[in-house]
Each structure stands twice: as C-alpha cells, then as structure tokens.
Amino acid sequence: MSNLPRSQTSSSSRLSTAPSQKPRQISHLQAQLAQLTANMADLESLVGMTARQAQDMRGLGGYVGAMFMSASKVLGEETVKGSAESPKRAEQDK
C-alpha cells in the first residue's frame, strides 16, 4: 500500500455523489428491513409450529412406549406358557 495523499478531485467527486446516493441507499436499506421483518415473522411462525409438533411427538412417544410395554407383557406371558408346555411335549414325544 502506498501512503501517497489522495487527490483533491477524487475526494470532491465522492462528496458530490454521496448525497445523490443516500436516498437510494436508504430505500435499499428499507427494502432489506422489510424483507428481514417478513423473514422474522415466518421464522416465529415456524418456531411456534415446531414447538407444538415437539409436544405432539412427546405424546406419541408415550403412546408408543405403552404399546411396547403391553406387547412385551403379552408376548412375555405367551413365552412363559410356551416354555412351561415344552417339557410336557418333550415327554409326550418319547
């Protein structure tokens, strides 16, 4: 980088174009702010929906857990009955 001083003409030309660009920049910032506000509203809606779905998934997890426990109990009883009958079958086969 050189430490040469900038010319007066370039700085004066920048100053002359700055006021004309300011309204355009402000309108661009306003458009970006409007888009950001819309995106934030969408995000808030999606976060709320996700929270409700998480609660519903928790409830479904309880139902599934109860079904697994009941299936385990039913299948466990059948297995116990089946193992108690298998020695009798072995004796009958002889």
PDB file of N, CA and C in Angstrom:
ATOM      1  N   MET A   1       0.841  -1.176   0.000  1.00  0.00           N
ATOM      2  CA  MET A   1       0.000   0.000   0.000  1.00  0.00           C
ATOM      3  C   MET A   1       0.883   1.233   0.000  1.00  0.00           C
ATOM      4  N   SER A   2       0.517   2.188  -0.750  1.00  0.00           N
ATOM      5  CA  SER A   2       1.302   3.423  -0.782  1.00  0.00           C
ATOM      6  C   SER A   2       0.656   4.438   0.146  1.00  0.00           C
ATOM      7  N   ASN A   3       1.476   5.258   0.711  1.00  0.00           N
ATOM      8  CA  ASN A   3       0.993   6.298   1.611  1.00  0.00           C
ATOM      9  C   ASN A   3       0.885   7.643   0.912  1.00  0.00           C
ATOM     10  N   LEU A   4       0.633   7.612  -0.363  1.00  0.00           N
ATOM     11  CA  LEU A   4       0.515   8.852  -1.112  1.00  0.00           C
ATOM     12  C   LEU A   4      -0.811   9.522  -0.769  1.00  0.00           C
ATOM     13  N   PRO A   5      -0.816  10.834  -0.672  1.00  0.00           N
ATOM     14  CA  PRO A   5      -2.084  11.519  -0.368  1.00  0.00           C
ATOM     15  C   PRO A   5      -3.039  11.404  -1.552  1.00  0.00           C
ATOM     16  N   ARG A   6      -4.296  11.312  -1.221  1.00  0.00           N
ATOM     17  CA  ARG A   6      -5.308  11.221  -2.270  1.00  0.00           C
ATOM     18  C   ARG A   6      -5.477  12.572  -2.941  1.00  0.00           C
ATOM     19  N   SER A   7      -5.860  12.517  -4.157  1.00  0.00           N
ATOM     20  CA  SER A   7      -6.027  13.776  -4.888  1.00  0.00           C
ATOM     21  C   SER A   7      -7.314  14.461  -4.441  1.00  0.00           C
ATOM     22  N   GLN A   8      -7.338  15.739  -4.515  1.00  0.00           N
ATOM     23  CA  GLN A   8      -8.495  16.523  -4.123  1.00  0.00           C
ATOM     24  C   GLN A   8      -9.685  16.242  -5.025  1.00  0.00           C
ATOM     25  N   THR A   9      -9.428  15.991  -6.280  1.00  0.00           N
ATOM     26  CA  THR A   9     -10.530  15.816  -7.224  1.00  0.00           C
ATOM     27  C   THR A   9     -11.314  14.545  -6.928  1.00  0.00           C
ATOM     28  N   SER A  10     -10.613  13.474  -6.542  1.00  0.00           N
ATOM     29  CA  SER A  10     -11.347  12.227  -6.274  1.00  0.00           C
ATOM     30  C   SER A  10     -12.185  12.352  -5.014  1.00  0.00           C
ATOM     31  N   SER A  11     -11.668  13.012  -3.991  1.00  0.00           N
ATOM     32  CA  SER A  11     -12.455  13.152  -2.765  1.00  0.00           C
ATOM     33  C   SER A  11     -13.620  14.110  -2.982  1.00  0.00           C
ATOM     34  N   SER A  12     -13.431  15.129  -3.765  1.00  0.00           N
ATOM     35  CA  SER A  12     -14.538  16.049  -4.021  1.00  0.00           C
ATOM     36  C   SER A  12     -15.601  15.390  -4.896  1.00  0.00           C
ATOM     37  N   SER A  13     -15.184  14.508  -5.803  1.00  0.00           N
ATOM     38  CA  SER A  13     -16.185  13.818  -6.632  1.00  0.00           C
ATOM     39  C   SER A  13     -16.978  12.821  -5.789  1.00  0.00           C
ATOM     40  N   ARG A  14     -16.319  12.209  -4.809  1.00  0.00           N
ATOM     41  CA  ARG A  14     -17.045  11.307  -3.915  1.00  0.00           C
ATOM     42  C   ARG A  14     -18.047  12.070  -3.066  1.00  0.00           C
ATOM     43  N   LEU A  15     -17.666  13.226  -2.605  1.00  0.00           N
ATOM     44  CA  LEU A  15     -18.578  14.026  -1.802  1.00  0.00           C
ATOM     45  C   LEU A  15     -19.767  14.492  -2.613  1.00  0.00           C
ATOM     46  N   SER A  16     -19.540  14.765  -3.876  1.00  0.00           N
ATOM     47  CA  SER A  16     -20.644  15.238  -4.697  1.00  0.00           C
ATOM     48  C   SER A  16     -21.615  14.107  -5.035  1.00  0.00           C
ATOM     49  N   THR A  17     -21.134  12.866  -5.119  1.00  0.00           N
ATOM     50  CA  THR A  17     -22.035  11.750  -5.444  1.00  0.00           C
ATOM     51  C   THR A  17     -22.690  11.166  -4.186  1.00  0.00           C
ATOM     52  N   ALA A  18     -22.118  11.407  -3.032  1.00  0.00           N
ATOM     53  CA  ALA A  18     -22.669  10.835  -1.809  1.00  0.00           C
ATOM     54  C   ALA A  18     -24.094  11.296  -1.527  1.00  0.00           C
ATOM     55  N   PRO A  19     -24.406  12.577  -1.607  1.00  0.00           N
ATOM     56  CA  PRO A  19     -25.795  12.982  -1.339  1.00  0.00           C
ATOM     57  C   PRO A  19     -26.784  12.398  -2.336  1.00  0.00           C
ATOM     58  N   SER A  20     -26.369  12.203  -3.586  1.00  0.00           N
ATOM     59  CA  SER A  20     -27.296  11.639  -4.563  1.00  0.00           C
ATOM     60  C   SER A  20     -27.508  10.148  -4.342  1.00  0.00           C
ATOM     61  N   GLN A  21     -26.547   9.479  -3.729  1.00  0.00           N
ATOM     62  CA  GLN A  21     -26.681   8.043  -3.473  1.00  0.00           C
ATOM     63  C   GLN A  21     -27.422   7.755  -2.176  1.00  0.00           C
ATOM     64  N   LYS A  22     -27.464   8.716  -1.294  1.00  0.00           N
ATOM     65  CA  LYS A  22     -28.055   8.481   0.025  1.00  0.00           C
ATOM     66  C   LYS A  22     -29.524   8.048  -0.046  1.00  0.00           C
ATOM     67  N   PRO A  23     -30.377   8.712  -0.806  1.00  0.00           N
ATOM     68  CA  PRO A  23     -31.780   8.248  -0.879  1.00  0.00           C
ATOM     69  C   PRO A  23     -31.899   6.827  -1.437  1.00  0.00           C
ATOM     70  N   ARG A  24     -31.049   6.516  -2.428  1.00  0.00           N
ATOM     71  CA  ARG A  24     -31.087   5.167  -2.990  1.00  0.00           C
ATOM     72  C   ARG A  24     -30.656   4.149  -1.938  1.00  0.00           C
ATOM     73  N   GLN A  25     -29.620   4.485  -1.180  1.00  0.00           N
ATOM     74  CA  GLN A  25     -29.149   3.570  -0.134  1.00  0.00           C
ATOM     75  C   GLN A  25     -30.192   3.407   0.963  1.00  0.00           C
ATOM     76  N   ILE A  26     -30.851   4.495   1.325  1.00  0.00           N
ATOM     77  CA  ILE A  26     -31.883   4.429   2.364  1.00  0.00           C
ATOM     78  C   ILE A  26     -33.056   3.583   1.896  1.00  0.00           C
ATOM     79  N   SER A  27     -33.462   3.763   0.641  1.00  0.00           N
ATOM     80  CA  SER A  27     -34.569   2.943   0.136  1.00  0.00           C
ATOM     81  C   SER A  27     -34.168   1.471   0.054  1.00  0.00           C
ATOM     82  N   HIS A  28     -32.908   1.222  -0.295  1.00  0.00           N
ATOM     83  CA  HIS A  28     -32.423  -0.162  -0.328  1.00  0.00           C
ATOM     84  C   HIS A  28     -32.425  -0.760   1.079  1.00  0.00           C
ATOM     85  N   LEU A  29     -31.988   0.017   2.063  1.00  0.00           N
ATOM     86  CA  LEU A  29     -32.000  -0.457   3.449  1.00  0.00           C
ATOM     87  C   LEU A  29     -33.428  -0.694   3.936  1.00  0.00           C
ATOM     88  N   GLN A  30     -34.357   0.149   3.527  1.00  0.00           N
ATOM     89  CA  GLN A  30     -35.756  -0.035   3.905  1.00  0.00           C
ATOM     90  C   GLN A  30     -36.313  -1.320   3.309  1.00  0.00           C
ATOM     91  N   ALA A  31     -35.952  -1.601   2.069  1.00  0.00           N
ATOM     92  CA  ALA A  31     -36.406  -2.835   1.432  1.00  0.00           C
ATOM     93  C   ALA A  31     -35.817  -4.054   2.145  1.00  0.00           C
ATOM     94  N   GLN A  32     -34.537  -3.943   2.500  1.00  0.00           N
ATOM     95  CA  GLN A  32     -33.911  -5.051   3.224  1.00  0.00           C
ATOM     96  C   GLN A  32     -34.540  -5.241   4.599  1.00  0.00           C
ATOM     97  N   LEU A  33     -34.865  -4.152   5.271  1.00  0.00           N
ATOM     98  CA  LEU A  33     -35.511  -4.228   6.578  1.00  0.00           C
ATOM     99  C   LEU A  33     -36.900  -4.855   6.467  1.00  0.00           C
ATOM    100  N   ALA A  34     -37.627  -4.494   5.425  1.00  0.00           N
ATOM    101  CA  ALA A  34     -38.950  -5.094   5.212  1.00  0.00           C
ATOM    102  C   ALA A  34     -38.826  -6.594   4.966  1.00  0.00           C
ATOM    103  N   GLN A  35     -37.829  -6.992   4.181  1.00  0.00           N
ATOM    104  CA  GLN A  35     -37.609  -8.418   3.923  1.00  0.00           C
ATOM    105  C   GLN A  35     -37.203  -9.141   5.208  1.00  0.00           C
ATOM    106  N   LEU A  36     -36.355  -8.507   5.995  1.00  0.00           N
ATOM    107  CA  LEU A  36     -35.934  -9.097   7.263  1.00  0.00           C
ATOM    108  C   LEU A  36     -37.114  -9.246   8.219  1.00  0.00           C
ATOM    109  N   THR A  37     -37.973  -8.255   8.262  1.00  0.00           N
ATOM    110  CA  THR A  37     -39.161  -8.320   9.124  1.00  0.00           C
ATOM    111  C   THR A  37     -40.079  -9.459   8.688  1.00  0.00           C
ATOM    112  N   ALA A  38     -40.266  -9.605   7.383  1.00  0.00           N
ATOM    113  CA  ALA A  38     -41.100 -10.697   6.877  1.00  0.00           C
ATOM    114  C   ALA A  38     -40.481 -12.051   7.203  1.00  0.00           C
ATOM    115  N   ASN A  39     -39.159 -12.156   7.038  1.00  0.00           N
ATOM    116  CA  ASN A  39     -38.478 -13.413   7.355  1.00  0.00           C
ATOM    117  C   ASN A  39     -38.559 -13.734   8.841  1.00  0.00           C
ATOM    118  N   MET A  40     -38.472 -12.714   9.686  1.00  0.00           N
ATOM    119  CA  MET A  40     -38.572 -12.938  11.130  1.00  0.00           C
ATOM    120  C   MET A  40     -39.978 -13.399  11.512  1.00  0.00           C
ATOM    121  N   ALA A  41     -40.994 -12.842  10.860  1.00  0.00           N
ATOM    122  CA  ALA A  41     -42.372 -13.273  11.119  1.00  0.00           C
ATOM    123  C   ALA A  41     -42.553 -14.738  10.713  1.00  0.00           C
ATOM    124  N   ASP A  42     -41.994 -15.107   9.558  1.00  0.00           N
ATOM    125  CA  ASP A  42     -42.059 -16.505   9.115  1.00  0.00           C
ATOM    126  C   ASP A  42     -41.332 -17.420  10.094  1.00  0.00           C
ATOM    127  N   LEU A  43     -40.166 -16.982  10.543  1.00  0.00           N
ATOM    128  CA  LEU A  43     -39.390 -17.774  11.487  1.00  0.00           C
ATOM    129  C   LEU A  43     -40.150 -17.964  12.792  1.00  0.00           C
ATOM    130  N   GLU A  44     -40.779 -16.903  13.277  1.00  0.00           N
ATOM    131  CA  GLU A  44     -41.557 -17.001  14.517  1.00  0.00           C
ATOM    132  C   GLU A  44     -42.697 -18.007  14.364  1.00  0.00           C
ATOM    133  N   SER A  45     -43.358 -17.970  13.227  1.00  0.00           N
ATOM    134  CA  SER A  45     -44.445 -18.908  12.962  1.00  0.00           C
ATOM    135  C   SER A  45     -43.923 -20.347  12.924  1.00  0.00           C
ATOM    136  N   LEU A  46     -42.793 -20.547  12.249  1.00  0.00           N
ATOM    137  CA  LEU A  46     -42.231 -21.900  12.139  1.00  0.00           C
ATOM    138  C   LEU A  46     -41.733 -22.420  13.482  1.00  0.00           C
ATOM    139  N   VAL A  47     -41.159 -21.546  14.304  1.00  0.00           N
ATOM    140  CA  VAL A  47     -40.695 -21.973  15.627  1.00  0.00           C
ATOM    141  C   VAL A  47     -41.881 -22.376  16.488  1.00  0.00           C
ATOM    142  N   GLY A  48     -42.974 -21.618  16.416  1.00  0.00           N
ATOM    143  CA  GLY A  48     -44.180 -21.973  17.167  1.00  0.00           C
ATOM    144  C   GLY A  48     -44.737 -23.311  16.721  1.00  0.00           C
ATOM    145  N   MET A  49     -44.770 -23.536  15.408  1.00  0.00           N
ATOM    146  CA  MET A  49     -45.269 -24.811  14.886  1.00  0.00           C
ATOM    147  C   MET A  49     -44.354 -25.960  15.318  1.00  0.00           C
ATOM    148  N   THR A  50     -43.057 -25.737  15.289  1.00  0.00           N
ATOM    149  CA  THR A  50     -42.112 -26.770  15.706  1.00  0.00           C
ATOM    150  C   THR A  50     -42.298 -27.103  17.176  1.00  0.00           C
ATOM    151  N   ALA A  51     -42.551 -26.100  17.998  1.00  0.00           N
ATOM    152  CA  ALA A  51     -42.779 -26.338  19.426  1.00  0.00           C
ATOM    153  C   ALA A  51     -44.035 -27.178  19.643  1.00  0.00           C
ATOM    154  N   ARG A  52     -45.098 -26.867  18.897  1.00  0.00           N
ATOM    155  CA  ARG A  52     -46.327 -27.669  19.023  1.00  0.00           C
ATOM    156  C   ARG A  52     -46.088 -29.103  18.546  1.00  0.00           C
ATOM    157  N   GLN A  53     -45.337 -29.262  17.459  1.00  0.00           N
ATOM    158  CA  GLN A  53     -45.054 -30.606  16.957  1.00  0.00           C
ATOM    159  C   GLN A  53     -44.193 -31.384  17.938  1.00  0.00           C
ATOM    160  N   ALA A  54     -43.281 -30.707  18.621  1.00  0.00           N
ATOM    161  CA  ALA A  54     -42.450 -31.391  19.619  1.00  0.00           C
ATOM    162  C   ALA A  54     -43.315 -31.902  20.766  1.00  0.00           C
ATOM    163  N   GLN A  55     -44.286 -31.103  21.184  1.00  0.00           N
ATOM    164  CA  GLN A  55     -45.205 -31.554  22.239  1.00  0.00           C
ATOM    165  C   GLN A  55     -46.006 -32.773  21.763  1.00  0.00           C
ATOM    166  N   ASP A  56     -46.474 -32.720  20.526  1.00  0.00           N
ATOM    167  CA  ASP A  56     -47.231 -33.850  19.986  1.00  0.00           C
ATOM    168  C   ASP A  56     -46.360 -35.102  19.869  1.00  0.00           C
ATOM    169  N   MET A  57     -45.112 -34.922  19.464  1.00  0.00           N
ATOM    170  CA  MET A  57     -44.199 -36.073  19.372  1.00  0.00           C
ATOM    171  C   MET A  57     -43.960 -36.687  20.747  1.00  0.00           C
ATOM    172  N   ARG A  58     -43.905 -35.835  21.763  1.00  0.00           N
ATOM    173  CA  ARG A  58     -43.741 -36.351  23.128  1.00  0.00           C
ATOM    174  C   ARG A  58     -44.937 -37.218  23.516  1.00  0.00           C
ATOM    175  N   GLY A  59     -46.143 -36.741  23.179  1.00  0.00           N
ATOM    176  CA  GLY A  59     -47.346 -37.525  23.459  1.00  0.00           C
ATOM    177  C   GLY A  59     -47.356 -38.840  22.689  1.00  0.00           C
ATOM    178  N   LEU A  60     -46.958 -38.797  21.410  1.00  0.00           N
ATOM    179  CA  LEU A  60     -46.900 -40.022  20.618  1.00  0.00           C
ATOM    180  C   LEU A  60     -45.856 -40.992  21.177  1.00  0.00           C
ATOM    181  N   GLY A  61     -44.765 -40.449  21.688  1.00  0.00           N
ATOM    182  CA  GLY A  61     -43.754 -41.307  22.305  1.00  0.00           C
ATOM    183  C   GLY A  61     -44.310 -42.051  23.498  1.00  0.00           C
ATOM    184  N   GLY A  62     -45.151 -41.396  24.274  1.00  0.00           N
ATOM    185  CA  GLY A  62     -45.802 -42.066  25.409  1.00  0.00           C
ATOM    186  C   GLY A  62     -46.704 -43.192  24.948  1.00  0.00           C
ATOM    187  N   TYR A  63     -47.476 -42.938  23.882  1.00  0.00           N
ATOM    188  CA  TYR A  63     -48.353 -43.987  23.356  1.00  0.00           C
ATOM    189  C   TYR A  63     -47.543 -45.177  22.833  1.00  0.00           C
ATOM    190  N   VAL A  64     -46.506 -44.905  22.109  1.00  0.00           N
ATOM    191  CA  VAL A  64     -45.675 -45.977  21.554  1.00  0.00           C
ATOM    192  C   VAL A  64     -45.015 -46.770  22.675  1.00  0.00           C
ATOM    193  N   GLY A  65     -44.529 -46.065  23.690  1.00  0.00           N
ATOM    194  CA  GLY A  65     -43.926 -46.752  24.829  1.00  0.00           C
ATOM    195  C   GLY A  65     -44.931 -47.660  25.522  1.00  0.00           C
ATOM    196  N   ALA A  66     -46.161 -47.182  25.681  1.00  0.00           N
ATOM    197  CA  ALA A  66     -47.198 -48.002  26.310  1.00  0.00           C
ATOM    198  C   ALA A  66     -47.523 -49.226  25.455  1.00  0.00           C
ATOM    199  N   MET A  67     -47.536 -49.043  24.132  1.00  0.00           N
ATOM    200  CA  MET A  67     -47.812 -50.183  23.252  1.00  0.00           C
ATOM    201  C   MET A  67     -46.686 -51.208  23.319  1.00  0.00           C
ATOM    202  N   PHE A  68     -45.444 -50.754  23.387  1.00  0.00           N
ATOM    203  CA  PHE A  68     -44.325 -51.684  23.519  1.00  0.00           C
ATOM    204  C   PHE A  68     -44.395 -52.444  24.841  1.00  0.00           C
ATOM    205  N   MET A  69     -44.735 -51.737  25.916  1.00  0.00           N
ATOM    206  CA  MET A  69     -44.822 -52.412  27.220  1.00  0.00           C
ATOM    207  C   MET A  69     -45.946 -53.437  27.233  1.00  0.00           C
ATOM    208  N   SER A  70     -47.099 -53.090  26.645  1.00  0.00           N
ATOM    209  CA  SER A  70     -48.202 -54.047  26.627  1.00  0.00           C
ATOM    210  C   SER A  70     -47.881 -55.235  25.713  1.00  0.00           C
ATOM    211  N   ALA A  71     -47.233 -54.965  24.582  1.00  0.00           N
ATOM    212  CA  ALA A  71     -46.850 -56.071  23.693  1.00  0.00           C
ATOM    213  C   ALA A  71     -45.822 -56.959  24.381  1.00  0.00           C
ATOM    214  N   SER A  72     -44.921 -56.365  25.123  1.00  0.00           N
ATOM    215  CA  SER A  72     -43.921 -57.144  25.844  1.00  0.00           C
ATOM    216  C   SER A  72     -44.578 -58.013  26.901  1.00  0.00           C
ATOM    217  N   LYS A  73     -45.579 -57.455  27.581  1.00  0.00           N
ATOM    218  CA  LYS A  73     -46.270 -58.236  28.608  1.00  0.00           C
ATOM    219  C   LYS A  73     -47.027 -59.407  27.981  1.00  0.00           C
ATOM    220  N   VAL A  74     -47.735 -59.143  26.883  1.00  0.00           N
ATOM    221  CA  VAL A  74     -48.499 -60.206  26.219  1.00  0.00           C
ATOM    222  C   VAL A  74     -47.556 -61.270  25.676  1.00  0.00           C
ATOM    223  N   LEU A  75     -46.519 -60.859  24.977  1.00  0.00           N
ATOM    224  CA  LEU A  75     -45.586 -61.823  24.408  1.00  0.00           C
ATOM    225  C   LEU A  75     -44.796 -62.531  25.496  1.00  0.00           C
ATOM    226  N   GLY A  76     -44.517 -61.833  26.589  1.00  0.00           N
ATOM    227  CA  GLY A  76     -43.808 -62.454  27.700  1.00  0.00           C
ATOM    228  C   GLY A  76     -44.632 -63.549  28.333  1.00  0.00           C
ATOM    229  N   GLU A  77     -45.930 -63.343  28.494  1.00  0.00           N
ATOM    230  CA  GLU A  77     -46.810 -64.373  29.070  1.00  0.00           C
ATOM    231  C   GLU A  77     -46.901 -65.581  28.148  1.00  0.00           C
ATOM    232  N   GLU A  78     -46.983 -65.349  26.847  1.00  0.00           N
ATOM    233  CA  GLU A  78     -47.041 -66.457  25.903  1.00  0.00           C
ATOM    234  C   GLU A  78     -45.742 -67.250  25.924  1.00  0.00           C
ATOM    235  N   THR A  79     -44.637 -66.562  26.073  1.00  0.00           N
ATOM    236  CA  THR A  79     -43.345 -67.240  26.117  1.00  0.00           C
ATOM    237  C   THR A  79     -43.237 -68.082  27.370  1.00  0.00           C
ATOM    238  N   VAL A  80     -43.722 -67.561  28.492  1.00  0.00           N
ATOM    239  CA  VAL A  80     -43.683 -68.314  29.751  1.00  0.00           C
ATOM    240  C   VAL A  80     -44.577 -69.543  29.630  1.00  0.00           C
ATOM    241  N   LYS A  81     -45.767 -69.388  29.071  1.00  0.00           N
ATOM    242  CA  LYS A  81     -46.669 -70.529  28.901  1.00  0.00           C
ATOM    243  C   LYS A  81     -46.064 -71.544  27.931  1.00  0.00           C
ATOM    244  N   GLY A  82     -45.447 -71.040  26.870  1.00  0.00           N
ATOM    245  CA  GLY A  82     -44.846 -71.929  25.878  1.00  0.00           C
ATOM    246  C   GLY A  82     -43.672 -72.690  26.456  1.00  0.00           C
ATOM    247  N   SER A  83     -42.863 -72.098  27.297  1.00  0.00           N
ATOM    248  CA  SER A  83     -41.717 -72.799  27.875  1.00  0.00           C
ATOM    249  C   SER A  83     -42.166 -73.787  28.937  1.00  0.00           C
ATOM    250  N   ALA A  84     -43.284 -73.531  29.590  1.00  0.00           N
ATOM    251  CA  ALA A  84     -43.799 -74.477  30.577  1.00  0.00           C
ATOM    252  C   ALA A  84     -44.385 -75.709  29.880  1.00  0.00           C
ATOM    253  N   GLU A  85     -44.927 -75.528  28.694  1.00  0.00           N
ATOM    254  CA  GLU A  85     -45.522 -76.645  27.964  1.00  0.00           C
ATOM    255  C   GLU A  85     -44.476 -77.440  27.193  1.00  0.00           C
ATOM    256  N   SER A  86     -43.345 -76.872  26.878  1.00  0.00           N
ATOM    257  CA  SER A  86     -42.365 -77.581  26.062  1.00  0.00           C
ATOM    258  C   SER A  86     -41.771 -78.803  26.767  1.00  0.00           C
ATOM    259  N   PRO A  87     -41.544 -78.826  28.092  1.00  0.00           N
ATOM    260  CA  PRO A  87     -41.091 -80.086  28.704  1.00  0.00           C
ATOM    261  C   PRO A  87     -42.150 -81.180  28.613  1.00  0.00           C
ATOM    262  N   LYS A  88     -43.433 -80.812  28.702  1.00  0.00           N
ATOM    263  CA  LYS A  88     -44.511 -81.798  28.584  1.00  0.00           C
ATOM    264  C   LYS A  88     -44.524 -82.388  27.181  1.00  0.00           C
ATOM    265  N   ARG A  89     -44.314 -81.555  26.176  1.00  0.00           N
ATOM    266  CA  ARG A  89     -44.274 -82.036  24.799  1.00  0.00           C
ATOM    267  C   ARG A  89     -43.092 -82.974  24.591  1.00  0.00           C
ATOM    268  N   ALA A  90     -41.974 -82.618  25.193  1.00  0.00           N
ATOM    269  CA  ALA A  90     -40.793 -83.478  25.048  1.00  0.00           C
ATOM    270  C   ALA A  90     -41.050 -84.849  25.640  1.00  0.00           C
ATOM    271  N   GLU A  91     -41.758 -84.901  26.752  1.00  0.00           N
ATOM    272  CA  GLU A  91     -42.076 -86.188  27.386  1.00  0.00           C
ATOM    273  C   GLU A  91     -43.083 -86.939  26.549  1.00  0.00           C
ATOM    274  N   GLN A  92     -44.034 -86.245  25.923  1.00  0.00           N
ATOM    275  CA  GLN A  92     -45.040 -86.902  25.111  1.00  0.00           C
ATOM    276  C   GLN A  92     -44.427 -87.456  23.822  1.00  0.00           C
ATOM    277  N   ASP A  93     -43.383 -86.820  23.294  1.00  0.00           N
ATOM    278  CA  ASP A  93     -42.750 -87.282  22.064  1.00  0.00           C
ATOM    279  C   ASP A  93     -41.965 -88.568  22.280  1.00  0.00           C
ATOM    280  N   LYS A  94     -41.539 -88.853  23.516  1.00  0.00           N
ATOM    281  CA  LYS A  94     -40.732 -90.051  23.778  1.00  0.00           C
ATOM    282  C   LYS A  94     -41.555 -91.256  23.726  1.00  0.00           C
TER     283      LYS A  94
END
